[in-house]
Amino acid sequence: VTIPHPISADEIRSRFSCEMSDMYRDEVPKYGALLDIVSKVNTGVLDRNPALHKALDSANELARLDVERHGAIRLGKPEELHTMRRIFYVMGMHPVGYYDLSVAGVPVHATAFRPITDEALNRNPFRVFTSLLRLELIEDEALREKAAAILERRQIFSDRVLHLLDKYESEGGLSGQDAHIFVSEVKEIFRWHQDATVSQEIYKQLHDSHRLIADVVCFKGPHINHLTPRTLDIDEVQEQMGQLGLNPKEVIEGPPRRQCPILLRQTSFKALEEKIRFADDEQAGTHTARFGEIEQRGVALTAKGRALYDQLLDQARSYNNEGNAGDGYARRLAESFKAFPDDVETLRKEQLAYFRYVLNDAALFNAKAGSDGVRDLDVLISTGAVAVEPIVYEDFLPVSAAGIFQSNLGGAEQKHYAANASRLQFEKDLGIAVLDELMLYEAAQAKSIEVLFSTLETVVA
Ligand code: OOG
Ligand code: NI
């Protein structure tokens, strides 16, 4: 680093997340209403549940809860994905996971940019679900070429932001003033513009092909389409959204309500119908894309746990071919998930989920593990020397994401694209390979064990 006082990636990400939230609150007042509900519900849950309060506090999760958000953007061309990757890097956000949504009738594939170390996640876990449109999935060749030509003409990055990126990459950091400009320039990329860049006729053609294609192709930039706070009781927030007339989607995506939350449960309020102006003679129209979402996060699952999750979810959804429609879905889901153990010890022993192992009682630990060299975690846990903490799932779920996409594309819309994951092409466009989320959880678990026994080494030595 050649600049004197570079601003840390964590700091830049925190500021960015906060400014994005302020911008979205201004643009979409219902998002502000949602934040208020979530904040009240979370406070209520913590007040009523001192054990949870204590657990979250000792896992360093309380502080991040209030600022925790994820957002989503949809990009139009490979170069945009490539540059976004460089931009997110400045904020300590790395591409994790590959999501193919074509299987669900959505012509995009995606990754999630997010922080990856325990320290960075605790500071601010801001994530952005980033999709890239797959024009090759548009069947009509003339329309596909038209869309490509429109996208070709657009430049979503300002000269200033590109200049700062180069500077960051050559100097290894950003000064306070540059970081400030950087954050505000990046925020501009995601701002909503009510002027479409195309005529009403072209908008309509693209929209008829797939609403999402119109959303990506017809605007100046990749407007942020939602920001999602994290709640401790999603059923309660869903209930209140309905009462307050926020128009929530019918079902909560993901696993059912449980004692030990796993993975991720999500719901949203439907996208707003917003006024837009077309490029030809300023004709007025409307566009629906931006919405609000909430989520409740649980423990990250191992490959084995995830396979069980996928199987049970599929079982609940394939019943009568009903998917997640119908009044009976919540019941079918609960019924199906009875086969998923719902206590920490079984989840851990059967290696269905990831946990952090932390020192609970130093004296006991030193006596036990020190004297007879017990390295057996089961023994250390059962004696109370060591405690386990669930490792939070920091990623997304393709079936849930598709459900969120669908409900915001006007529920009924169902397009069929042949399932054709194209991870290698995505990574080529991105410029690097995406990280494997399971390896990150595995490493976090392993590190906690290493830290645990290294304290012993210092005590004994
Ligand atoms: C992204 C939808 C995916 C989630 O939380 O699963 C997502 C989009 O609509 O662009 O954000
Ligand atoms: Ni989302």
Tab-separated table of C-alpha atoms and ligand atoms in Angstrom:
chain	number	residue	atom	x	y	z
A	1	VAL	CA	0.000	0.000	0.000
A	2	THR	CA	1.457	3.288	-1.033
A	3	ILE	CA	-1.135	5.648	0.430
A	4	PRO	CA	-0.714	6.866	4.016
A	5	HIS	CA	-4.047	6.060	5.723
A	6	PRO	CA	-6.120	3.720	3.609
A	7	ILE	CA	-9.709	3.106	4.692
A	8	SER	CA	-10.361	-0.561	5.432
A	9	ALA	CA	-12.573	-2.683	3.209
A	10	ASP	CA	-14.837	-3.387	6.204
A	11	GLU	CA	-15.302	0.312	6.798
A	12	ILE	CA	-16.076	1.029	3.148
A	13	ARG	CA	-18.603	-1.836	3.039
A	14	SER	CA	-20.314	-0.656	6.244
A	15	ARG	CA	-20.675	2.867	4.947
A	16	PHE	CA	-21.908	1.623	1.602
A	17	SER	CA	-24.508	-0.689	3.150
A	18	CYS	CA	-25.770	2.117	5.346
A	19	GLU	CA	-25.983	4.636	2.500
A	20	MET	CA	-27.747	2.134	0.252
A	21	SER	CA	-30.294	1.557	2.975
A	22	ASP	CA	-30.900	5.300	3.320
A	23	MET	CA	-31.280	5.693	-0.427
A	24	TYR	CA	-33.734	2.794	-0.690
A	25	ARG	CA	-35.730	4.093	2.238
A	26	ASP	CA	-36.119	7.409	0.414
A	27	GLU	CA	-37.050	5.700	-2.840
A	28	VAL	CA	-39.372	3.036	-1.403
A	29	PRO	CA	-41.139	4.224	1.778
A	30	LYS	CA	-42.635	0.746	2.316
A	31	TYR	CA	-39.091	-0.485	2.895
A	32	GLY	CA	-38.831	2.011	5.758
A	33	ALA	CA	-42.094	0.673	7.184
A	34	LEU	CA	-40.677	-2.845	6.968
A	35	LEU	CA	-37.498	-1.828	8.805
A	36	ASP	CA	-39.636	-0.426	11.619
A	37	ILE	CA	-41.630	-3.666	11.939
A	38	VAL	CA	-38.467	-5.782	11.930
A	39	SER	CA	-36.788	-3.641	14.542
A	40	LYS	CA	-39.800	-3.852	16.900
A	41	VAL	CA	-40.218	-7.581	16.383
A	42	ASN	CA	-36.518	-8.221	17.011
A	43	THR	CA	-36.567	-6.173	20.209
A	44	GLY	CA	-39.647	-8.102	21.365
A	45	VAL	CA	-38.059	-11.482	20.656
A	46	LEU	CA	-34.877	-10.565	22.541
A	47	ASP	CA	-36.854	-9.222	25.519
A	48	ARG	CA	-38.951	-12.366	25.767
A	49	ASN	CA	-36.065	-14.721	25.228
A	50	PRO	CA	-33.048	-13.989	27.453
A	51	ALA	CA	-31.334	-17.245	26.468
A	52	LEU	CA	-31.388	-16.299	22.796
A	53	HIS	CA	-30.261	-12.782	23.705
A	54	LYS	CA	-27.283	-14.205	25.549
A	55	ALA	CA	-26.437	-16.689	22.803
A	56	LEU	CA	-26.482	-14.028	20.098
A	57	ASP	CA	-24.466	-11.714	22.265
A	58	SER	CA	-21.724	-14.245	22.936
A	59	ALA	CA	-21.606	-15.195	19.263
A	60	ASN	CA	-21.011	-11.482	18.471
A	61	GLU	CA	-24.195	-11.427	16.462
A	62	LEU	CA	-26.223	-8.778	18.266
A	63	ALA	CA	-24.339	-5.816	16.884
A	64	ARG	CA	-24.570	-6.951	13.296
A	65	LEU	CA	-28.290	-7.703	13.499
A	66	ASP	CA	-29.399	-4.075	13.291
A	67	VAL	CA	-27.281	-3.278	10.250
A	68	GLU	CA	-27.560	-6.609	8.491
A	69	ARG	CA	-28.960	-6.353	4.958
A	70	HIS	CA	-28.745	-8.032	1.630
A	71	GLY	CA	-29.716	-6.538	-1.683
A	72	ALA	CA	-30.058	-7.721	-5.271
A	73	ILE	CA	-29.058	-6.335	-8.650
A	74	ARG	CA	-29.485	-7.697	-12.156
A	75	LEU	CA	-26.752	-7.009	-14.696
A	76	GLY	CA	-27.074	-7.043	-18.457
A	77	LYS	CA	-23.657	-7.866	-19.862
A	78	PRO	CA	-20.488	-9.758	-19.001
A	79	GLU	CA	-18.313	-6.618	-18.744
A	80	GLU	CA	-20.696	-5.259	-16.113
A	81	LEU	CA	-20.266	-8.389	-14.014
A	82	HIS	CA	-16.519	-8.185	-14.388
A	83	THR	CA	-16.313	-4.577	-13.230
A	84	MET	CA	-18.792	-5.154	-10.393
A	85	ARG	CA	-16.514	-7.890	-9.123
A	86	ARG	CA	-13.639	-5.401	-8.939
A	87	ILE	CA	-15.879	-2.860	-7.195
A	88	PHE	CA	-17.131	-5.319	-4.577
A	89	TYR	CA	-13.566	-6.401	-3.914
A	90	VAL	CA	-12.760	-2.896	-2.661
A	91	MET	CA	-15.502	-3.440	-0.074
A	92	GLY	CA	-14.253	-6.868	0.995
A	93	MET	CA	-17.046	-8.674	-0.849
A	94	HIS	CA	-16.216	-11.847	-2.755
A	95	PRO	CA	-18.308	-13.974	-5.116
A	96	VAL	CA	-19.607	-17.013	-3.249
A	97	GLY	CA	-21.654	-19.775	-4.886
A	98	TYR	CA	-23.206	-20.208	-8.301
A	99	TYR	CA	-26.968	-20.076	-8.744
A	100	ASP	CA	-28.605	-21.232	-11.947
A	101	LEU	CA	-32.129	-19.851	-12.030
A	102	SER	CA	-32.984	-20.928	-15.550
A	103	VAL	CA	-34.375	-24.137	-14.056
A	104	ALA	CA	-36.991	-22.007	-12.361
A	105	GLY	CA	-37.961	-20.133	-15.501
A	106	VAL	CA	-35.814	-17.082	-14.827
A	107	PRO	CA	-33.230	-16.348	-17.550
A	108	VAL	CA	-30.328	-15.425	-15.260
A	109	HIS	CA	-27.496	-16.998	-13.357
A	110	ALA	CA	-25.987	-15.458	-10.280
A	111	THR	CA	-23.541	-15.319	-7.416
A	112	ALA	CA	-23.599	-13.610	-4.027
A	113	PHE	CA	-20.926	-11.039	-3.245
A	114	ARG	CA	-20.245	-11.065	0.478
A	115	PRO	CA	-17.562	-10.862	3.155
A	116	ILE	CA	-15.992	-14.216	3.972
A	117	THR	CA	-14.042	-14.017	7.218
A	118	ASP	CA	-15.607	-14.246	10.690
A	119	GLU	CA	-14.288	-10.780	11.560
A	120	ALA	CA	-15.632	-9.157	8.404
A	121	LEU	CA	-19.008	-10.895	8.732
A	122	ASN	CA	-19.338	-9.710	12.306
A	123	ARG	CA	-18.459	-6.174	11.358
A	124	ASN	CA	-21.087	-5.989	8.618
A	125	PRO	CA	-22.259	-8.983	6.600
A	126	PHE	CA	-23.662	-6.946	3.684
A	127	ARG	CA	-24.315	-9.184	0.680
A	128	VAL	CA	-25.493	-8.499	-2.838
A	129	PHE	CA	-27.202	-11.226	-4.857
A	130	THR	CA	-25.918	-10.411	-8.327
A	131	SER	CA	-27.550	-11.872	-11.417
A	132	LEU	CA	-26.420	-11.735	-14.996
A	133	LEU	CA	-29.007	-11.847	-17.759
A	134	ARG	CA	-28.593	-14.725	-20.185
A	135	LEU	CA	-29.586	-13.283	-23.507
A	136	GLU	CA	-28.862	-16.592	-25.186
A	137	LEU	CA	-32.029	-17.907	-23.561
A	138	ILE	CA	-34.213	-15.520	-25.594
A	139	GLU	CA	-35.497	-17.659	-28.427
A	140	ASP	CA	-36.546	-14.932	-30.848
A	141	GLU	CA	-33.306	-14.100	-32.638
A	142	ALA	CA	-34.298	-10.612	-33.760
A	143	LEU	CA	-35.347	-9.667	-30.253
A	144	ARG	CA	-32.193	-11.134	-28.778
A	145	GLU	CA	-30.059	-9.034	-31.099
A	146	LYS	CA	-32.065	-5.936	-30.339
A	147	ALA	CA	-31.603	-6.459	-26.602
A	148	ALA	CA	-27.881	-7.027	-27.065
A	149	ALA	CA	-27.550	-3.832	-29.095
A	150	ILE	CA	-29.365	-1.767	-26.466
A	151	LEU	CA	-27.171	-3.130	-23.706
A	152	GLU	CA	-24.076	-2.587	-25.799
A	153	ARG	CA	-24.745	1.139	-25.816
A	154	ARG	CA	-25.051	1.570	-22.096
A	155	GLN	CA	-22.298	2.380	-19.636
A	156	ILE	CA	-23.373	1.938	-16.016
A	157	PHE	CA	-20.059	3.016	-14.482
A	158	SER	CA	-19.005	6.641	-14.222
A	159	ASP	CA	-15.513	7.715	-15.263
A	160	ARG	CA	-14.882	8.669	-11.673
A	161	VAL	CA	-15.613	5.233	-10.309
A	162	LEU	CA	-13.492	3.569	-12.997
A	163	HIS	CA	-10.663	5.931	-12.228
A	164	LEU	CA	-10.877	5.192	-8.501
A	165	LEU	CA	-10.866	1.463	-9.213
A	166	ASP	CA	-7.650	1.762	-11.201
A	167	LYS	CA	-6.163	3.867	-8.460
A	168	TYR	CA	-7.181	1.353	-5.799
A	169	GLU	CA	-5.691	-1.500	-7.766
A	170	SER	CA	-2.393	0.218	-8.354
A	171	GLU	CA	-2.018	1.740	-4.883
A	172	GLY	CA	-3.653	-1.015	-2.830
A	173	GLY	CA	-6.075	1.200	-0.941
A	174	LEU	CA	-8.269	4.299	-0.942
A	175	SER	CA	-7.693	7.450	1.097
A	176	GLY	CA	-10.505	8.846	3.238
A	177	GLN	CA	-11.547	11.307	0.580
A	178	ASP	CA	-11.394	8.777	-2.244
A	179	ALA	CA	-13.341	6.228	-0.202
A	180	HIS	CA	-16.030	8.817	0.339
A	181	ILE	CA	-16.329	9.560	-3.372
A	182	PHE	CA	-16.159	5.858	-4.206
A	183	VAL	CA	-19.111	4.996	-1.968
A	184	SER	CA	-21.292	7.730	-3.375
A	185	GLU	CA	-20.391	6.888	-6.976
A	186	VAL	CA	-21.130	3.188	-6.459
A	187	LYS	CA	-24.438	4.061	-4.827
A	188	GLU	CA	-25.357	6.035	-7.970
A	189	ILE	CA	-24.993	2.906	-10.094
A	190	PHE	CA	-27.900	1.359	-8.185
A	191	ARG	CA	-30.228	4.334	-8.143
A	192	TRP	CA	-33.681	4.034	-9.678
A	193	HIS	CA	-34.310	5.967	-12.912
A	194	GLN	CA	-37.841	6.448	-14.042
A	195	ASP	CA	-36.822	7.207	-17.607
A	196	ALA	CA	-36.649	4.117	-19.754
A	197	THR	CA	-33.939	4.178	-22.418
A	198	VAL	CA	-36.232	2.607	-25.023
A	199	SER	CA	-39.545	3.260	-26.736
A	200	GLN	CA	-42.782	1.870	-25.411
A	201	GLU	CA	-42.905	-0.595	-28.271
A	202	ILE	CA	-39.515	-2.103	-27.539
A	203	TYR	CA	-40.264	-2.189	-23.833
A	204	LYS	CA	-43.408	-4.134	-24.594
A	205	GLN	CA	-41.641	-6.630	-26.855
A	206	LEU	CA	-38.976	-7.311	-24.249
A	207	HIS	CA	-41.539	-7.439	-21.477
A	208	ASP	CA	-43.601	-9.990	-23.378
A	209	SER	CA	-40.521	-12.145	-23.799
A	210	HIS	CA	-39.896	-12.031	-20.030
A	211	ARG	CA	-40.611	-9.226	-17.599
A	212	LEU	CA	-37.184	-9.555	-16.163
A	213	ILE	CA	-35.577	-8.969	-19.531
A	214	ALA	CA	-37.371	-5.632	-19.771
A	215	ASP	CA	-36.257	-4.812	-16.252
A	216	VAL	CA	-32.601	-5.377	-17.099
A	217	VAL	CA	-32.455	-4.054	-20.645
A	218	CYS	CA	-34.676	-0.953	-20.681
A	219	PHE	CA	-33.042	1.164	-17.999
A	220	LYS	CA	-29.924	3.197	-17.586
A	221	GLY	CA	-28.549	1.029	-14.837
A	222	PRO	CA	-29.032	-1.964	-12.539
A	223	HIS	CA	-31.310	-0.390	-9.931
A	224	ILE	CA	-31.240	-2.147	-6.590
A	225	ASN	CA	-34.483	-4.126	-6.603
A	226	HIS	CA	-34.744	-4.884	-2.887
A	227	LEU	CA	-32.917	-4.664	0.405
A	228	THR	CA	-33.566	-7.215	3.094
A	229	PRO	CA	-33.232	-6.817	6.853
A	230	ARG	CA	-32.821	-9.876	9.076
A	231	THR	CA	-35.513	-10.736	11.587
A	232	LEU	CA	-35.551	-13.109	14.533
A	233	ASP	CA	-39.205	-14.050	13.941
A	234	ILE	CA	-40.273	-14.093	10.320
A	235	ASP	CA	-43.755	-15.488	11.019
A	236	GLU	CA	-44.489	-12.506	13.237
A	237	VAL	CA	-43.231	-10.003	10.652
A	238	GLN	CA	-45.227	-11.743	7.912
A	239	GLU	CA	-48.349	-11.455	10.073
A	240	GLN	CA	-47.767	-7.768	10.755
A	241	MET	CA	-47.038	-7.010	7.102
A	242	GLY	CA	-50.490	-8.347	6.294
A	243	GLN	CA	-52.137	-6.362	9.076
A	244	LEU	CA	-50.472	-3.154	7.956
A	245	GLY	CA	-51.535	-3.658	4.354
A	246	LEU	CA	-48.009	-4.223	3.014
A	247	ASN	CA	-49.242	-6.988	0.711
A	248	PRO	CA	-46.875	-9.868	1.559
A	249	LYS	CA	-46.451	-12.837	-0.760
A	250	GLU	CA	-48.521	-15.852	0.253
A	251	VAL	CA	-45.921	-18.241	1.579
A	252	ILE	CA	-42.618	-18.007	3.394
A	253	GLU	CA	-39.888	-19.633	1.299
A	254	GLY	CA	-37.458	-22.147	2.756
A	255	PRO	CA	-37.727	-24.540	5.692
A	256	PRO	CA	-40.657	-24.483	8.144
A	257	ARG	CA	-40.553	-22.842	11.559
A	258	ARG	CA	-38.334	-24.880	13.897
A	259	GLN	CA	-36.700	-24.937	17.335
A	260	CYS	CA	-33.261	-24.800	15.687
A	261	PRO	CA	-33.566	-22.613	12.604
A	262	ILE	CA	-31.669	-23.931	9.592
A	263	LEU	CA	-30.510	-22.139	6.441
A	264	LEU	CA	-32.790	-19.314	5.494
A	265	ARG	CA	-36.486	-18.416	5.515
A	266	GLN	CA	-37.627	-15.494	3.367
A	267	THR	CA	-40.717	-13.611	2.399
A	268	SER	CA	-41.376	-10.350	0.600
A	269	PHE	CA	-43.964	-7.728	-0.142
A	270	LYS	CA	-44.932	-7.582	-3.769
A	271	ALA	CA	-43.204	-5.225	-6.142
A	272	LEU	CA	-44.562	-1.725	-6.541
A	273	GLU	CA	-46.083	-0.515	-9.762
A	274	GLU	CA	-44.067	2.590	-10.583
A	275	LYS	CA	-44.502	5.313	-13.160
A	276	ILE	CA	-41.935	5.382	-15.929
A	277	ARG	CA	-41.443	7.472	-19.077
A	278	PHE	CA	-40.509	5.925	-22.388
A	279	ALA	CA	-37.866	7.412	-24.640
A	280	ASP	CA	-40.260	8.190	-27.481
A	281	ASP	CA	-42.342	11.325	-26.986
A	282	GLU	CA	-42.171	10.871	-23.224
A	283	GLN	CA	-45.097	8.472	-23.118
A	284	ALA	CA	-45.963	7.423	-19.610
A	285	GLY	CA	-46.190	3.804	-18.494
A	286	THR	CA	-45.589	1.665	-15.446
A	287	HIS	CA	-42.970	-0.854	-14.416
A	288	THR	CA	-42.981	-3.357	-11.556
A	289	ALA	CA	-39.644	-4.451	-10.200
A	290	ARG	CA	-38.824	-3.092	-6.795
A	291	PHE	CA	-39.948	-4.796	-3.640
A	292	GLY	CA	-39.115	-5.426	0.012
A	293	GLU	CA	-38.012	-8.648	1.605
A	294	ILE	CA	-37.248	-10.012	5.056
A	295	GLU	CA	-35.336	-13.068	6.123
A	296	GLN	CA	-34.567	-15.184	9.134
A	297	ARG	CA	-31.242	-16.971	9.136
A	298	GLY	CA	-30.337	-20.240	10.803
A	299	VAL	CA	-27.416	-22.631	10.986
A	300	ALA	CA	-25.407	-23.511	7.860
A	301	LEU	CA	-25.851	-27.106	6.730
A	302	THR	CA	-23.166	-29.548	5.638
A	303	ALA	CA	-23.450	-31.226	2.239
A	304	LYS	CA	-25.230	-34.083	3.994
A	305	GLY	CA	-27.661	-31.724	5.738
A	306	ARG	CA	-28.260	-29.817	2.532
A	307	ALA	CA	-29.062	-32.994	0.622
A	308	LEU	CA	-31.641	-33.861	3.280
A	309	TYR	CA	-33.069	-30.349	3.101
A	310	ASP	CA	-33.388	-30.497	-0.690
A	311	GLN	CA	-35.027	-33.890	-0.504
A	312	LEU	CA	-37.601	-32.888	2.131
A	313	LEU	CA	-38.399	-29.603	0.387
A	314	ASP	CA	-38.893	-31.413	-2.876
A	315	GLN	CA	-41.144	-33.914	-1.153
A	316	ALA	CA	-43.350	-31.155	0.246
A	317	ARG	CA	-43.518	-29.319	-3.075
A	318	SER	CA	-44.034	-32.280	-5.369
A	319	TYR	CA	-47.071	-33.544	-3.457
A	320	ASN	CA	-49.934	-33.552	-5.960
A	321	ASN	CA	-47.670	-31.459	-8.153
A	322	GLU	CA	-48.838	-28.455	-6.175
A	323	GLY	CA	-45.467	-26.738	-5.713
A	324	ASN	CA	-45.818	-24.233	-2.930
A	325	ALA	CA	-49.346	-23.280	-3.878
A	326	GLY	CA	-52.432	-24.220	-1.976
A	327	ASP	CA	-53.522	-23.824	1.612
A	328	GLY	CA	-52.001	-27.122	2.587
A	329	TYR	CA	-48.415	-26.129	1.807
A	330	ALA	CA	-47.428	-25.018	5.318
A	331	ARG	CA	-48.786	-28.278	6.714
A	332	ARG	CA	-47.098	-30.417	4.049
A	333	LEU	CA	-43.815	-28.641	4.671
A	334	ALA	CA	-44.015	-29.138	8.443
A	335	GLU	CA	-44.956	-32.774	7.960
A	336	SER	CA	-42.097	-33.404	5.552
A	337	PHE	CA	-39.507	-31.734	7.792
A	338	LYS	CA	-40.325	-33.943	10.770
A	339	ALA	CA	-37.561	-36.101	9.327
A	340	PHE	CA	-34.988	-33.302	9.931
A	341	PRO	CA	-33.540	-33.484	13.476
A	342	ASP	CA	-34.367	-30.358	15.435
A	343	ASP	CA	-31.912	-30.198	18.323
A	344	VAL	CA	-28.332	-28.978	18.354
A	345	GLU	CA	-26.789	-32.197	19.606
A	346	THR	CA	-28.302	-34.381	16.896
A	347	LEU	CA	-27.553	-31.848	14.170
A	348	ARG	CA	-23.966	-31.824	15.334
A	349	LYS	CA	-23.459	-35.513	15.963
A	350	GLU	CA	-25.025	-36.513	12.673
A	351	GLN	CA	-22.909	-33.866	10.952
A	352	LEU	CA	-25.901	-32.176	9.396
A	353	ALA	CA	-24.837	-28.636	10.343
A	354	TYR	CA	-21.750	-26.536	11.076
A	355	PHE	CA	-20.878	-25.285	14.536
A	356	ARG	CA	-18.271	-23.186	16.207
A	357	TYR	CA	-16.640	-24.759	19.262
A	358	VAL	CA	-15.912	-22.249	22.006
A	359	LEU	CA	-14.473	-22.338	25.470
A	360	ASN	CA	-17.240	-22.443	28.061
A	361	ASP	CA	-15.397	-23.163	31.300
A	362	ALA	CA	-11.660	-22.586	31.233
A	363	ALA	CA	-10.878	-24.372	34.507
A	364	LEU	CA	-12.846	-27.429	33.513
A	365	PHE	CA	-11.332	-27.377	30.043
A	366	ASN	CA	-7.790	-27.202	31.349
A	367	ALA	CA	-8.430	-29.931	33.883
A	368	LYS	CA	-10.053	-32.235	31.353
A	369	ALA	CA	-8.211	-31.587	28.162
A	370	GLY	CA	-4.949	-30.700	29.891
A	371	SER	CA	-4.408	-33.558	32.297
A	372	ASP	CA	-5.316	-36.607	30.263
A	373	GLY	CA	-4.982	-35.012	26.877
A	374	VAL	CA	-8.647	-35.396	26.018
A	375	ARG	CA	-9.146	-34.133	22.504
A	376	ASP	CA	-12.588	-35.627	22.193
A	377	LEU	CA	-15.024	-32.798	21.616
A	378	ASP	CA	-18.016	-34.930	22.572
A	379	VAL	CA	-16.539	-35.465	26.031
A	380	LEU	CA	-15.561	-31.828	26.436
A	381	ILE	CA	-19.053	-30.724	25.428
A	382	SER	CA	-20.893	-33.164	27.659
A	383	THR	CA	-18.859	-32.069	30.671
A	384	GLY	CA	-19.646	-28.428	29.935
A	385	ALA	CA	-16.039	-27.424	29.229
A	386	VAL	CA	-16.846	-26.511	25.644
A	387	ALA	CA	-19.972	-24.903	24.157
A	388	VAL	CA	-21.205	-25.036	20.590
A	389	GLU	CA	-22.574	-22.146	18.573
A	390	PRO	CA	-24.382	-22.530	15.271
A	391	ILE	CA	-22.504	-21.032	12.302
A	392	VAL	CA	-24.940	-18.731	10.518
A	393	TYR	CA	-25.883	-19.548	6.943
A	394	GLU	CA	-24.634	-16.525	4.988
A	395	ASP	CA	-25.802	-17.536	1.509
A	396	PHE	CA	-28.966	-17.950	-0.536
A	397	LEU	CA	-31.246	-20.755	-1.706
A	398	PRO	CA	-32.011	-21.155	-5.406
A	399	VAL	CA	-35.556	-22.480	-4.949
A	400	SER	CA	-36.356	-19.619	-2.565
A	401	ALA	CA	-34.724	-17.066	-4.857
A	402	ALA	CA	-36.824	-18.352	-7.743
A	403	GLY	CA	-39.947	-18.056	-5.577
A	404	ILE	CA	-39.056	-14.459	-4.727
A	405	PHE	CA	-38.329	-13.667	-8.382
A	406	GLN	CA	-41.626	-15.241	-9.443
A	407	SER	CA	-43.832	-13.500	-6.936
A	408	ASN	CA	-42.390	-10.209	-8.084
A	409	LEU	CA	-42.853	-10.925	-11.730
A	410	GLY	CA	-46.591	-11.163	-11.288
A	411	GLY	CA	-47.041	-14.634	-9.756
A	412	ALA	CA	-48.705	-16.387	-12.670
A	413	GLU	CA	-45.804	-15.950	-15.047
A	414	GLN	CA	-44.123	-19.269	-15.783
A	415	LYS	CA	-41.583	-19.561	-18.541
A	416	HIS	CA	-39.704	-22.688	-19.275
A	417	TYR	CA	-36.054	-22.703	-20.140
A	418	ALA	CA	-34.098	-25.869	-20.479
A	419	ALA	CA	-32.027	-26.365	-17.340
A	420	ASN	CA	-28.540	-25.515	-18.409
A	421	ALA	CA	-26.248	-24.321	-15.714
A	422	SER	CA	-23.336	-22.550	-17.230
A	423	ARG	CA	-20.996	-21.997	-14.366
A	424	LEU	CA	-17.835	-21.957	-16.419
A	425	GLN	CA	-19.150	-19.205	-18.670
A	426	PHE	CA	-20.256	-17.233	-15.624
A	427	GLU	CA	-16.824	-17.528	-14.057
A	428	LYS	CA	-15.190	-16.539	-17.305
A	429	ASP	CA	-17.328	-13.384	-17.395
A	430	LEU	CA	-16.627	-12.737	-13.732
A	431	GLY	CA	-12.910	-13.122	-14.255
A	432	ILE	CA	-12.374	-15.569	-11.378
A	433	ALA	CA	-13.946	-18.725	-9.965
A	434	VAL	CA	-16.695	-18.341	-7.381
A	435	LEU	CA	-15.873	-19.561	-3.880
A	436	ASP	CA	-17.435	-22.716	-2.511
A	437	GLU	CA	-19.628	-21.802	0.461
A	438	LEU	CA	-19.299	-25.219	2.113
A	439	MET	CA	-15.545	-24.826	2.246
A	440	LEU	CA	-15.957	-21.493	4.015
A	441	TYR	CA	-18.209	-22.997	6.703
A	442	GLU	CA	-15.931	-25.990	7.047
A	443	ALA	CA	-12.967	-23.650	7.544
A	444	ALA	CA	-14.816	-21.557	10.142
A	445	GLN	CA	-15.632	-24.701	12.110
A	446	ALA	CA	-12.088	-26.040	11.849
A	447	LYS	CA	-10.617	-22.709	12.899
A	448	SER	CA	-12.739	-22.608	16.043
A	449	ILE	CA	-11.399	-26.021	17.050
A	450	GLU	CA	-7.851	-24.947	16.365
A	451	VAL	CA	-8.291	-21.804	18.463
A	452	LEU	CA	-9.861	-23.822	21.247
A	453	PHE	CA	-6.918	-26.176	21.595
A	454	SER	CA	-4.307	-23.504	21.022
A	455	THR	CA	-5.464	-21.804	24.254
A	456	LEU	CA	-4.748	-25.105	25.943
A	457	GLU	CA	-1.268	-25.268	24.488
A	458	THR	CA	-0.427	-21.855	25.937
A	459	VAL	CA	-1.883	-22.769	29.336
A	460	VAL	CA	-0.086	-26.086	29.524
A	461	ALA	CA	3.205	-24.892	28.111
B	1	OOG	C1	-32.978	-11.667	-6.738
B	1	OOG	C2	-33.814	-12.641	-5.989
B	1	OOG	C3	-32.953	-13.476	-5.063
B	1	OOG	C4	-32.958	-13.781	-2.550
B	1	OOG	O1	-33.022	-13.252	-1.436
B	1	OOG	O2	-33.035	-15.004	-2.709
B	1	OOG	C5	-32.787	-12.904	-3.715
B	1	OOG	C6	-33.739	-10.796	-7.689
B	1	OOG	O3	-34.976	-10.737	-7.652
B	1	OOG	O4	-33.048	-10.130	-8.463
B	1	OOG	O5	-32.540	-11.769	-3.496
B	2	NI	NI	-33.340	-11.236	-1.573
